[in-house]
Tab-separated table of C-alpha atoms and ligand atoms in Angstrom:
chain	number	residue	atom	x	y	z
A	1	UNK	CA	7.842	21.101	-20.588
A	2	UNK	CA	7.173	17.473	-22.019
A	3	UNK	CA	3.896	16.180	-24.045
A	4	UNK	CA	2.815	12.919	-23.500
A	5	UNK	CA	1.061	13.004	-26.897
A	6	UNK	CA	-2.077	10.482	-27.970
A	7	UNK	CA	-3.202	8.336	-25.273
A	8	UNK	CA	-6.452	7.386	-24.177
A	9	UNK	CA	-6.940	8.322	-20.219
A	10	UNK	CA	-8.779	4.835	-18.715
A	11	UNK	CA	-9.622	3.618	-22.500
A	12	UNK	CA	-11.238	7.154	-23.230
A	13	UNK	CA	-10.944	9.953	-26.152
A	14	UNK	CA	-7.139	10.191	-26.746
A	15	UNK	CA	-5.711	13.127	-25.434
A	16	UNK	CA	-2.051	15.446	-24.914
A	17	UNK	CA	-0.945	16.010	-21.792
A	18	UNK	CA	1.201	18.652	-20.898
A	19	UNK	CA	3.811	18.207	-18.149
A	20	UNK	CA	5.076	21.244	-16.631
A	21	UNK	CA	7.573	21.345	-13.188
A	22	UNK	CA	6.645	17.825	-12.272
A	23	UNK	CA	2.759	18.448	-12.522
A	24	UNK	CA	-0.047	17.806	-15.155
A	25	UNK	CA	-0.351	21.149	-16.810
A	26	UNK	CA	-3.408	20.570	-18.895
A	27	UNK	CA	-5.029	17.655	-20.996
A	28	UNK	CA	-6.495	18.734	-24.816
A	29	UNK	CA	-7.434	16.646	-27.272
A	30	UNK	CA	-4.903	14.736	-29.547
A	31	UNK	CA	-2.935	16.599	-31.728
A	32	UNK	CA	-4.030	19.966	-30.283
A	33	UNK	CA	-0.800	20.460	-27.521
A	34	UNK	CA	1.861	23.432	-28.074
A	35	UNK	CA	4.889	22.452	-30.253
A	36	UNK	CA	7.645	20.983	-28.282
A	37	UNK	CA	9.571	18.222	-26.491
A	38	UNK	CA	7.237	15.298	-27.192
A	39	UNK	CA	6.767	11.211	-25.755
A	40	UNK	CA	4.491	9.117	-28.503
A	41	UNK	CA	2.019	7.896	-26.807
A	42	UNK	CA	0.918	5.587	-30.177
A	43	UNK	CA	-2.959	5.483	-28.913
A	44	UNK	CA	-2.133	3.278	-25.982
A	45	UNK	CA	-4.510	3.431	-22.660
A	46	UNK	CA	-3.487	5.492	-20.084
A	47	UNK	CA	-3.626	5.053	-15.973
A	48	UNK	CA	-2.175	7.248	-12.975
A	49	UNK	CA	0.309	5.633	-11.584
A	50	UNK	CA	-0.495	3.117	-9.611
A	51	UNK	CA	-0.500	3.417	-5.172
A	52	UNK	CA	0.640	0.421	-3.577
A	53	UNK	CA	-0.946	1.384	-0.264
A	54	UNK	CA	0.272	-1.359	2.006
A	55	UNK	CA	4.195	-2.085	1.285
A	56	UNK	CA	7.634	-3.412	3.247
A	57	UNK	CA	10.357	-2.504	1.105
A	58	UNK	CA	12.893	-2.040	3.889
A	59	UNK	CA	12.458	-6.338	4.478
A	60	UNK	CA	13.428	-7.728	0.591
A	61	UNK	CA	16.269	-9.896	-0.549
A	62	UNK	CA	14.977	-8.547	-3.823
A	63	UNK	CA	18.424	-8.793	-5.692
A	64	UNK	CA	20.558	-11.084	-3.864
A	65	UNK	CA	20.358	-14.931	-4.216
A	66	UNK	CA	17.509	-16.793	-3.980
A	67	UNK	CA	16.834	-17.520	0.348
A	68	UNK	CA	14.541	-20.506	1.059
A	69	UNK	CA	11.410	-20.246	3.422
A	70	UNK	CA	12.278	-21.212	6.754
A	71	UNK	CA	10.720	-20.935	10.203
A	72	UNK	CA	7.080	-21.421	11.240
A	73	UNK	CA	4.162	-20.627	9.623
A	74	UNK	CA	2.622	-18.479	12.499
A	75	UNK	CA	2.587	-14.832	12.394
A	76	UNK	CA	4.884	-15.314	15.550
A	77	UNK	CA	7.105	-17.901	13.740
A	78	UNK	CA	7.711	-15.602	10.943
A	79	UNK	CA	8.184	-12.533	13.340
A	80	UNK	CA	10.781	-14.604	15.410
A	81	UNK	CA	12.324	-16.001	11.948
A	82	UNK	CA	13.290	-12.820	10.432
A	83	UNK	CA	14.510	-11.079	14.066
A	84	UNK	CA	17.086	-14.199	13.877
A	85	UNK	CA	18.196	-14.574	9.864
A	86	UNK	CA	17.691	-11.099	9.283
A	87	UNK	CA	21.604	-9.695	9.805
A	88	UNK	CA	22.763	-12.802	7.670
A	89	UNK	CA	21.257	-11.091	4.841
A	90	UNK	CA	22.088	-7.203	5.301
A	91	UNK	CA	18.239	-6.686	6.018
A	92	UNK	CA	17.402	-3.581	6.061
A	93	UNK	CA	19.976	-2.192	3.428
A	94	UNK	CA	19.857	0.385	0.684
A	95	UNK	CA	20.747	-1.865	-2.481
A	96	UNK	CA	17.957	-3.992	-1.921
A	97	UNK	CA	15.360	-1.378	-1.170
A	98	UNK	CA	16.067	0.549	-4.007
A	99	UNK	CA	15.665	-2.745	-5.977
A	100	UNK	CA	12.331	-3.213	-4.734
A	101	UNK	CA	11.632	0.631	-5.611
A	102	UNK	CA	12.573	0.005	-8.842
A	103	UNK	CA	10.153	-2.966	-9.077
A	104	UNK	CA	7.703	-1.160	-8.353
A	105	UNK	CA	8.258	1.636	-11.185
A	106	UNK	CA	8.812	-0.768	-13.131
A	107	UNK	CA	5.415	-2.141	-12.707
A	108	UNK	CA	4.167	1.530	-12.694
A	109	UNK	CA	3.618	2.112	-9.168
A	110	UNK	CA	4.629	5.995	-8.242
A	111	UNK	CA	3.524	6.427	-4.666
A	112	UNK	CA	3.495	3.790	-1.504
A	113	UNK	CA	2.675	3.383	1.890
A	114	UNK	CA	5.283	1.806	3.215
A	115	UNK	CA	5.582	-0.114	6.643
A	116	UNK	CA	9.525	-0.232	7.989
A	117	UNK	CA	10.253	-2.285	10.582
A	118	UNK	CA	11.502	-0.252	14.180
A	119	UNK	CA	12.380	-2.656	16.846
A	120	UNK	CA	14.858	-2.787	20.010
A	121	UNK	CA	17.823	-4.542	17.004
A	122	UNK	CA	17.428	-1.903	14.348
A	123	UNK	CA	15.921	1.008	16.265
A	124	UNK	CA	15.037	3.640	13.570
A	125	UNK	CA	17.856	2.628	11.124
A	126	UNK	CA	14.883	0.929	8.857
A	127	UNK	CA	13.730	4.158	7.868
A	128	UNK	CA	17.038	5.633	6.964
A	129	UNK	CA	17.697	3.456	4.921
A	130	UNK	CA	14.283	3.539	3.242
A	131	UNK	CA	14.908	7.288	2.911
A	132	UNK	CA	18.228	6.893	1.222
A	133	UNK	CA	16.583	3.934	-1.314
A	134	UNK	CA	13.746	6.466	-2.318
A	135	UNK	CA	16.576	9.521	-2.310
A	136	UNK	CA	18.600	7.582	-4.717
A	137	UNK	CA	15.995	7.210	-6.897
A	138	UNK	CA	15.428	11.321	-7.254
A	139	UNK	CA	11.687	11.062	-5.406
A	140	UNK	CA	10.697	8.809	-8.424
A	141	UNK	CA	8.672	7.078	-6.303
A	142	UNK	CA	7.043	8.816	-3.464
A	143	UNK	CA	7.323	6.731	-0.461
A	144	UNK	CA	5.679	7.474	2.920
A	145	UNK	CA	6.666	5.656	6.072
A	146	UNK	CA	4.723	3.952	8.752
A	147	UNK	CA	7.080	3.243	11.873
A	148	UNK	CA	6.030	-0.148	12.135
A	149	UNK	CA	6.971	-2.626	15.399
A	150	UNK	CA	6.714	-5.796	14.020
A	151	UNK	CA	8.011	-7.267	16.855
A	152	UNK	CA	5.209	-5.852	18.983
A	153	UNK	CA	5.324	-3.020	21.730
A	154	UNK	CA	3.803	-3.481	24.803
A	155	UNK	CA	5.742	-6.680	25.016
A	156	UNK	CA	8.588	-4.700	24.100
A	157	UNK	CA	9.486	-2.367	26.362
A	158	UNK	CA	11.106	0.759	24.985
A	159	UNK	CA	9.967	0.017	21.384
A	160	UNK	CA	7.011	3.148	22.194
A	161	UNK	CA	9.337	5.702	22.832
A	162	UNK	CA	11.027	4.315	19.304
A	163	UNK	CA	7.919	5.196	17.871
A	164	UNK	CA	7.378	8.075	19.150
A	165	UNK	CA	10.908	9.460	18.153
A	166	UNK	CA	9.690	7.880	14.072
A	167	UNK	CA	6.476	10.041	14.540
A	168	UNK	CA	9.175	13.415	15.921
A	169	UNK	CA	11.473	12.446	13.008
A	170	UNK	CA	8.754	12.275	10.011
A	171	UNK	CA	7.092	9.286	9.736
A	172	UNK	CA	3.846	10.160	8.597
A	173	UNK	CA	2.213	7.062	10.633
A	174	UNK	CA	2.516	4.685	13.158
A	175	UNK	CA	1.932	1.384	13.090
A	176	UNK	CA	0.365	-1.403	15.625
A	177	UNK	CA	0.295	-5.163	15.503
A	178	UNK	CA	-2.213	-7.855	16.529
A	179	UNK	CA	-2.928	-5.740	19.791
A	180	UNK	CA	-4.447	-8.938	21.330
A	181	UNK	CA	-2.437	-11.693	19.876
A	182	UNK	CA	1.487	-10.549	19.448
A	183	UNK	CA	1.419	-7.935	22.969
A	184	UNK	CA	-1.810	-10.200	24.199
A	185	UNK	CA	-2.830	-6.570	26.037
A	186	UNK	CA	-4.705	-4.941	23.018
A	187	UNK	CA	-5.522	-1.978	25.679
A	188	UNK	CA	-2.273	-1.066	26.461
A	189	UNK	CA	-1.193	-1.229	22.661
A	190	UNK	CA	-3.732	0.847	21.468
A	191	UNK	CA	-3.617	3.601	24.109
A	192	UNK	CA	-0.001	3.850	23.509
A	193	UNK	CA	-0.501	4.272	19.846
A	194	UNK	CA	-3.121	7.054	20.023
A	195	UNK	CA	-1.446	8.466	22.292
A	196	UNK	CA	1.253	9.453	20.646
A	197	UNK	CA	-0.678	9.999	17.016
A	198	UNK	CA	-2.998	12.531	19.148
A	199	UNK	CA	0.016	14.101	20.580
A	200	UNK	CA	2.642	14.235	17.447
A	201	UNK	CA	-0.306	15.024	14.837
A	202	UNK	CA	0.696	11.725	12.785
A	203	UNK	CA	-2.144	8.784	11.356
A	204	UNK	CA	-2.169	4.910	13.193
A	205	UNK	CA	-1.882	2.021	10.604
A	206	UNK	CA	-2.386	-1.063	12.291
A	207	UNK	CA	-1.765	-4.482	11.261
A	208	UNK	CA	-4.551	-6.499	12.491
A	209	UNK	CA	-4.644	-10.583	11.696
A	210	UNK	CA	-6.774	-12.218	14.234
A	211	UNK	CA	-9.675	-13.387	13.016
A	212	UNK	CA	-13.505	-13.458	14.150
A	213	UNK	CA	-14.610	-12.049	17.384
A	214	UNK	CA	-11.294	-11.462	18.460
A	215	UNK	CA	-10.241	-9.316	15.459
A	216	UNK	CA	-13.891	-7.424	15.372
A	217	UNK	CA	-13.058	-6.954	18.953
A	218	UNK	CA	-10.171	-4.964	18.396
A	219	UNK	CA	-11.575	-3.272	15.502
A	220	UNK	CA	-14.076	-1.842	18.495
A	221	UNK	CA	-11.402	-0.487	20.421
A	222	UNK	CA	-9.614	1.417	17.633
A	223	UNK	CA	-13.347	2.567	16.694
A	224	UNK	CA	-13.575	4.150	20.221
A	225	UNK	CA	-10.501	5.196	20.543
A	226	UNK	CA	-10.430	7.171	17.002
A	227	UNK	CA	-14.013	8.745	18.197
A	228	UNK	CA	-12.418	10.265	21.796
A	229	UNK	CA	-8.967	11.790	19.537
A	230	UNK	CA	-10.680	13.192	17.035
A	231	UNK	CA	-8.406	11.246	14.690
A	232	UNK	CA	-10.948	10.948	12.119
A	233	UNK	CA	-9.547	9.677	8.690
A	234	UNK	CA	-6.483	9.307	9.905
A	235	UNK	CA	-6.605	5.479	10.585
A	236	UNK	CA	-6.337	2.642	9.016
A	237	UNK	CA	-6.554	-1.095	9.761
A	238	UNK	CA	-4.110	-3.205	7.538
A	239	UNK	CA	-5.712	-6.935	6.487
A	240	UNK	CA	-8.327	-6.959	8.959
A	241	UNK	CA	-9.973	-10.314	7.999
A	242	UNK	CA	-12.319	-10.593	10.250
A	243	UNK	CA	-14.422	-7.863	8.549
A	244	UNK	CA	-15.056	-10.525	6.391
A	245	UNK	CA	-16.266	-12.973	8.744
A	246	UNK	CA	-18.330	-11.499	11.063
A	247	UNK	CA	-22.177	-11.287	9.803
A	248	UNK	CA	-25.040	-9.362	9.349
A	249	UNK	CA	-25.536	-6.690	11.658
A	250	UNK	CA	-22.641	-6.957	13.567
A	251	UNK	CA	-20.374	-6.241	10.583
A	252	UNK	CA	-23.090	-3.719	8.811
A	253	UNK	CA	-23.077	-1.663	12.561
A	254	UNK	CA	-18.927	-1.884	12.335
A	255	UNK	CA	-19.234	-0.769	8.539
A	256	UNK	CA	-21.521	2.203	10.169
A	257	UNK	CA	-18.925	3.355	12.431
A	258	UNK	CA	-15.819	3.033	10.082
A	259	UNK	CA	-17.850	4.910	7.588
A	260	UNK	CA	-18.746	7.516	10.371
A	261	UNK	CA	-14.756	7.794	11.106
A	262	UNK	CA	-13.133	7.618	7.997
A	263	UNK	CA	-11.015	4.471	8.702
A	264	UNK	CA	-9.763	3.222	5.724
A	265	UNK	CA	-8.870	-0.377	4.960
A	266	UNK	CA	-5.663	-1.759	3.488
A	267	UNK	CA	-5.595	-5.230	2.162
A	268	UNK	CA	-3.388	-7.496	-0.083
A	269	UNK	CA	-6.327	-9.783	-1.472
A	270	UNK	CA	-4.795	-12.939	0.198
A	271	UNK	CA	-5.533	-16.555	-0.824
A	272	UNK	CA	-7.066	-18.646	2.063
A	273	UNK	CA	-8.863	-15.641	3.846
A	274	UNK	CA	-12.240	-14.474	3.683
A	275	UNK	CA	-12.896	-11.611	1.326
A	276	UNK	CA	-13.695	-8.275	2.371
A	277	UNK	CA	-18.017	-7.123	2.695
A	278	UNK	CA	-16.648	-5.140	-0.405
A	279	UNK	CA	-20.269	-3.848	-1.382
A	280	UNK	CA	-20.876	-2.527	1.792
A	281	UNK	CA	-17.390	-0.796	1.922
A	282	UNK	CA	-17.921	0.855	-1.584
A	283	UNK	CA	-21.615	1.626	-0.934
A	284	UNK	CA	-20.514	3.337	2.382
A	285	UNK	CA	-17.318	4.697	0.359
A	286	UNK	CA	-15.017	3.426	3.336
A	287	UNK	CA	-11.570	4.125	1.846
A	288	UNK	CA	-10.123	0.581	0.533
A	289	UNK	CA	-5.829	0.209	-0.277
A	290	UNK	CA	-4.158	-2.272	-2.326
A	291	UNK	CA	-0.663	-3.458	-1.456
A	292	UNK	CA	1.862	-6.088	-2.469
A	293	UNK	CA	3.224	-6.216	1.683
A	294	UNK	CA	6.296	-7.400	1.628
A	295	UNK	CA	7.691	-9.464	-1.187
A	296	UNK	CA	10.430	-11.862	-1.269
A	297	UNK	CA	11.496	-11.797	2.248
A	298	UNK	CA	12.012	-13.850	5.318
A	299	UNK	CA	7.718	-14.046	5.698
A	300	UNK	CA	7.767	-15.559	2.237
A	301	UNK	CA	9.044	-16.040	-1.024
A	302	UNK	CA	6.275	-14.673	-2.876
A	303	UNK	CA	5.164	-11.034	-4.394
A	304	UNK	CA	6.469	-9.173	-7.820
A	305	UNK	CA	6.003	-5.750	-6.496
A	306	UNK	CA	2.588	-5.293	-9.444
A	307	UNK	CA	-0.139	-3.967	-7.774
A	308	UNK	CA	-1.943	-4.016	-10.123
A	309	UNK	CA	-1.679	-7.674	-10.015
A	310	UNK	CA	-3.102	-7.114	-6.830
A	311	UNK	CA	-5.928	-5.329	-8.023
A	312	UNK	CA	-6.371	-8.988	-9.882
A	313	UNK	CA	-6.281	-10.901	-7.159
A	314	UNK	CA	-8.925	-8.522	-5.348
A	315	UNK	CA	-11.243	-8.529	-7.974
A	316	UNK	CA	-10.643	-12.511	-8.461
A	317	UNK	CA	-11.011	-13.198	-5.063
A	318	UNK	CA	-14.135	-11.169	-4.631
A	319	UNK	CA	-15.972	-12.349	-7.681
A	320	UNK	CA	-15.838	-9.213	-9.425
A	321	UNK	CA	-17.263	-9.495	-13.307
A	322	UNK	CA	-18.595	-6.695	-14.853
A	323	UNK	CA	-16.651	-3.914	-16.372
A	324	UNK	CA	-17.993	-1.303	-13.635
A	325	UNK	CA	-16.383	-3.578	-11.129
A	326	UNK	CA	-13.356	-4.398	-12.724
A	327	UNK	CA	-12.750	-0.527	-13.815
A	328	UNK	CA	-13.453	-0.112	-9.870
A	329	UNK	CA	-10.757	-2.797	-8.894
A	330	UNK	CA	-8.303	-1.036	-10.655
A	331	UNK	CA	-9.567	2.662	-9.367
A	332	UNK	CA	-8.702	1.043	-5.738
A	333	UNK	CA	-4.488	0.423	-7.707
A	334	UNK	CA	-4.451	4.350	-8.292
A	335	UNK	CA	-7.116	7.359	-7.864
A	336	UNK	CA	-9.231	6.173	-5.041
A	337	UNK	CA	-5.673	5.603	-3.021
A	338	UNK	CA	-4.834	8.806	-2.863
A	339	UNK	CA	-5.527	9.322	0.732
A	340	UNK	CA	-3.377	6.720	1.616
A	341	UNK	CA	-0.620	8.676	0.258
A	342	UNK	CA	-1.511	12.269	1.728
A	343	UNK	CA	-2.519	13.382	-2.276
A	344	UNK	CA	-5.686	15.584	-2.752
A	345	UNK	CA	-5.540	14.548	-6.451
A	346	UNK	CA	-3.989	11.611	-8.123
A	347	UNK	CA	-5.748	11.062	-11.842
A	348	UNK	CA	-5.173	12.045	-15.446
A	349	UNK	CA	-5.888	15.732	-14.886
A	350	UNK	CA	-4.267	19.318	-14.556
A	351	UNK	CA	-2.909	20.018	-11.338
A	352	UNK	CA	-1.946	16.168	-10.370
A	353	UNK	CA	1.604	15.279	-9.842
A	354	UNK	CA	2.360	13.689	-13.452
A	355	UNK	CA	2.091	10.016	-12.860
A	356	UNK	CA	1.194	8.121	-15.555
A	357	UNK	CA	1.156	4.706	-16.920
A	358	UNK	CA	0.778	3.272	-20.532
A	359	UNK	CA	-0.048	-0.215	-21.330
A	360	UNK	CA	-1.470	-1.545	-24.416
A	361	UNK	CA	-4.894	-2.535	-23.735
A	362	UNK	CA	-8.603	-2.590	-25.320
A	363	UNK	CA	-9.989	-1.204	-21.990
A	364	UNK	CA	-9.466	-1.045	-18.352
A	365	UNK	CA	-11.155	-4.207	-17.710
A	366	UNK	CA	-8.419	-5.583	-20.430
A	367	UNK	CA	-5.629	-4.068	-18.424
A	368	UNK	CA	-6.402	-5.334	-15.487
A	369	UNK	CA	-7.341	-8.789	-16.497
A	370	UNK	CA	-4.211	-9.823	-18.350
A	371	UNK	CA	-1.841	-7.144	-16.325
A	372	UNK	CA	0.467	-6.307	-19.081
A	373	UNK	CA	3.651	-4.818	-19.585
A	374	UNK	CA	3.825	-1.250	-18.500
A	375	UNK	CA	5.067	0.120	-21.663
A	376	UNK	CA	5.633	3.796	-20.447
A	377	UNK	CA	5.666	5.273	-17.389
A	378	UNK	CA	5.933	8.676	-16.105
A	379	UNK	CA	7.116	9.664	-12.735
A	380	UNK	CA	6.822	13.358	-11.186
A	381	UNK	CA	7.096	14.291	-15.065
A	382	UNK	CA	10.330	12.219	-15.773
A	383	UNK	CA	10.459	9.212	-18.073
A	384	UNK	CA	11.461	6.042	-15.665
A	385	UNK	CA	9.987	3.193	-18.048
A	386	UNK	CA	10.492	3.223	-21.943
A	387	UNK	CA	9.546	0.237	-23.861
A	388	UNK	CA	8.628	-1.770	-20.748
A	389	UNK	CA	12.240	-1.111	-19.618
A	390	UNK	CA	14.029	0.629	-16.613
A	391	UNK	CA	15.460	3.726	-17.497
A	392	UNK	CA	16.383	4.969	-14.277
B	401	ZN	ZN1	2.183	-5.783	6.193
C-alpha cells in the first residue's frame, strides 16, 4: 500500500490516492487517506500516464554515438537504408530498447503501441528483443507489439507466414505498409492481412503514407474489408494523411464509415503534412493516438520519446487555442488512448492500473504548452521518476 498524497488530478481539487497491488485503490480528498507509506505530492497537477500509441523502440541508436542521416529521403530510401546499415549498429538489440523505454518513463509515458520490425533478415527476433527490453524493466512500461513488415509483404515473399507466426506467438497486432506504394498490389496486402487477423483473433495496424486519392483509396479497401470480418474496432490506420486532404463529402462519407467501424487513427502530428479533419474525428468520436514513431534511428535523427510533446505538436499544428481543446490534446497523450493499449480504464480513478504523472503546472493547458519536467511518476504502483530523475 502507497499514498500518493496532495495532488490535483488534471488541475482539479487535490486529492490521496491509494495504491494497492499495482492498481488505484481509491481517491479521497487531501489529507483524508489511511496512515501509512506515503509519496508528497506538494499540490502539484496530476495526469495518467501518458500512451504513446504509435512507437518503434526495437529501431533506436538511443544510447550509442551519435549516427548521421544517410540514404534517401523516400519512404523506400529510408526502408532500403536501414535494411543495409542496420547490423553495423546492433539494431534491434536489448540495451538500446530498454534505453528508449526508459525515455519514455522518463517522460511519463506507461503504456505503448509499439511497431517492431519482422522481415526475411531479422525474422521475429525484433520482438524478442522488445520483450526482453520491457522484461528488464519489471513491466514498468506496458508495451504491446504490432508485427510490423517494414520492408513490405506481398513483395516479400514469406514475410506473411512471419506474420502470421507474430500473431500465433502474441503480438497483439499486425501491421501493413503503403499497400499500393511499397507491395504496389494493395489487394493482395490487405487480404493477406485480414486474413490472418480474422483467423488468429489479433487487430491490423497499418502504416499508410500515400497521399490523396491514392491513400483515400486504400483507406476504402481496409473500410470494406473490416465490414466483411467483422473486425470492428480492431483497426487502425497509422499517419494516414490523406484524411486530411481529401474534401468535403468525400472525406465526411469516409469519416461516416470509420465512425461506423471503429477504426481508430494513429498519428505523430508531422511538420509538412496536412493536418487531420480533427473536428469531424472528435465530433464522430473516431478513436485518435499520439506517438513519437521511431526516434533517433536510421529514418531520422529526430524524436525525444515525450509524447506529450507530441500532444504539442498536434494541437500546434491543428490550431488548437482554447483550454477545452488543449485539455483535449492532452486527453488524446493518456485517457482517450486507452484502446490503443487493450485498457478498459486508464485515468485518475479506482480500479485503473496506477499510472500517474506529476508535473508542476497552473493547469492542463499549462502542462501541455510548456511540457515540463515530469517531476514524479508512478508506474503499475512503483516509483520510476523522483525529482524528474530515473530511478529505475
Ligand atoms: Zn511508424
Amino acid at each position: 500500500m502507497l499514498t500518493l498524497t496532495n495532488v490535483r488530478p488534471w488541475g482539479g481539487d487535490p486529492v490521496d490516492v491509494v495504491i494497492s497491488d499495482g492498481l488505484i485503490a481509491e481517491v479521497v480528498p487531501a489529507g483524508s487517506a489511511a496512515p501509512g507509506e506515503r509519496v508528497d505530492g506538494r499540490g502539484l497537477l496530476a495526469l495518467p500516464g501518458l500512451i504513446n500509441a504509435h512507437a518503434h523502440v526495437d529501431k533506436s541508436w538511443w544510447g550509442q554515438p551519435w549516427v548521421s542521416a544517410g540514404g534517401e529521403g523516400t519512404t523506400q530510401g529510408r526502408i532500403a537504408h536501414e535494411r543495409a546499415e542496420r547490423d553495423k549498429y546492433g539494431i534491434p538489440n536489448v540495451d538500446s530498447t530498454v534505453a528508449v523505454l526508459r525515455e519514455f518513463l522518463r517522460h511519463g509515458t506507461t503504456a505503448t503501441r509499439t511497431h517492431v520490425d519482422v522481415d526475411l533478415g531479422v525474422g521475429l527476433r525484433g520482438i524478442e528483443t522488445v520483450r526482453a527490453a520491457a522484461a528488464a524493466l519489471g513491466g514498468a512500461v506496458d508495451v504491446e507489439i504490432v508485427a510490423f513488415p517494414q520492408d513490405g509483404v506481398v513483395r516479400r515473399p514469406g514475410v506473411l507466414k512471419l506474420l502470421d507466426d507474430a500473431a500465433a506467438a502474441g503480438a497483439t497486432h499486425v501491421g501493413g505498409i503503403d499497400p499500393a506504394s511499397i507491395d504496389r498490389d494493395p489487394v493482395a496486402q490487405l487480404d493477406g492481412l485480414f486474413e490472418i487477423a480474422e483467423r488468429r483473433g489479433v487487430g491490423l495496424d497499418i502504416h499508410l503514407h500515400d497521399g490523396g486519392e491514392l491513400g483515400a483509396f486504400q483507406y476504402e479497401l481496409i473500410i470494406d474489408r473490416t465490414r466483411r470480418t467483422g473486425l470492428h474496432g480492431k483497426v487502425t490506420i497509422s499517419h494516414g494523411f490523406a484524411l486530411g486532404e481529401v474534401t468535403g463529402s468525400r472525406q465526411a462519407d469516409l469519416l461516416d464509415q470509420l465512425r461506423e467501424l471503429g477504426i481508430t487513427w494513429a498519428t505523430v502530428a508531422p511538420v509538412r503534412y496536412a493536418p487531420l479533419p480533427w473536428r469531424g474525428m472528435r465530433e464522430r468520436g473516431i478513436g485518435i493516438g499520439l506517438g513519437t514513431d521511431g526516434i533517433r534511428d536510421l529514418w531520422s535523427p529526430y524524436g525525444d520519446g515525450d509524447v506529450l510533446r507530441i500532444a504539442l505538436g498536434f494541437a500546434r499544428l491543428h490550431g488548437l487555442r482554447d483550454d477545452e481543446d488543449l485539455t483535449w490534446a492532452v486527453e488524446l497523450a493518456t485517457t482517450s488512448a486507452a484502446g490503443f493499449v487493450h485498457r478498459d480504464t486508464h485515468g485518475i480513478v479506482a480500479g485503473a492500473r496506477a499510472d500517474i504523472v506529476l508535473v508542476d503546472a497552473e493547469n492542463v493547458p499549462d502542462a501541455l504548452v510548456r511540457a515540463p519536467r515530469r517531476l514524479l511518476v508512478v508506474a503499475g504502483g512503483r516509483v520510476v521518476v523522483r525529482d524528474g530523475e530515473l530511478v529505475v
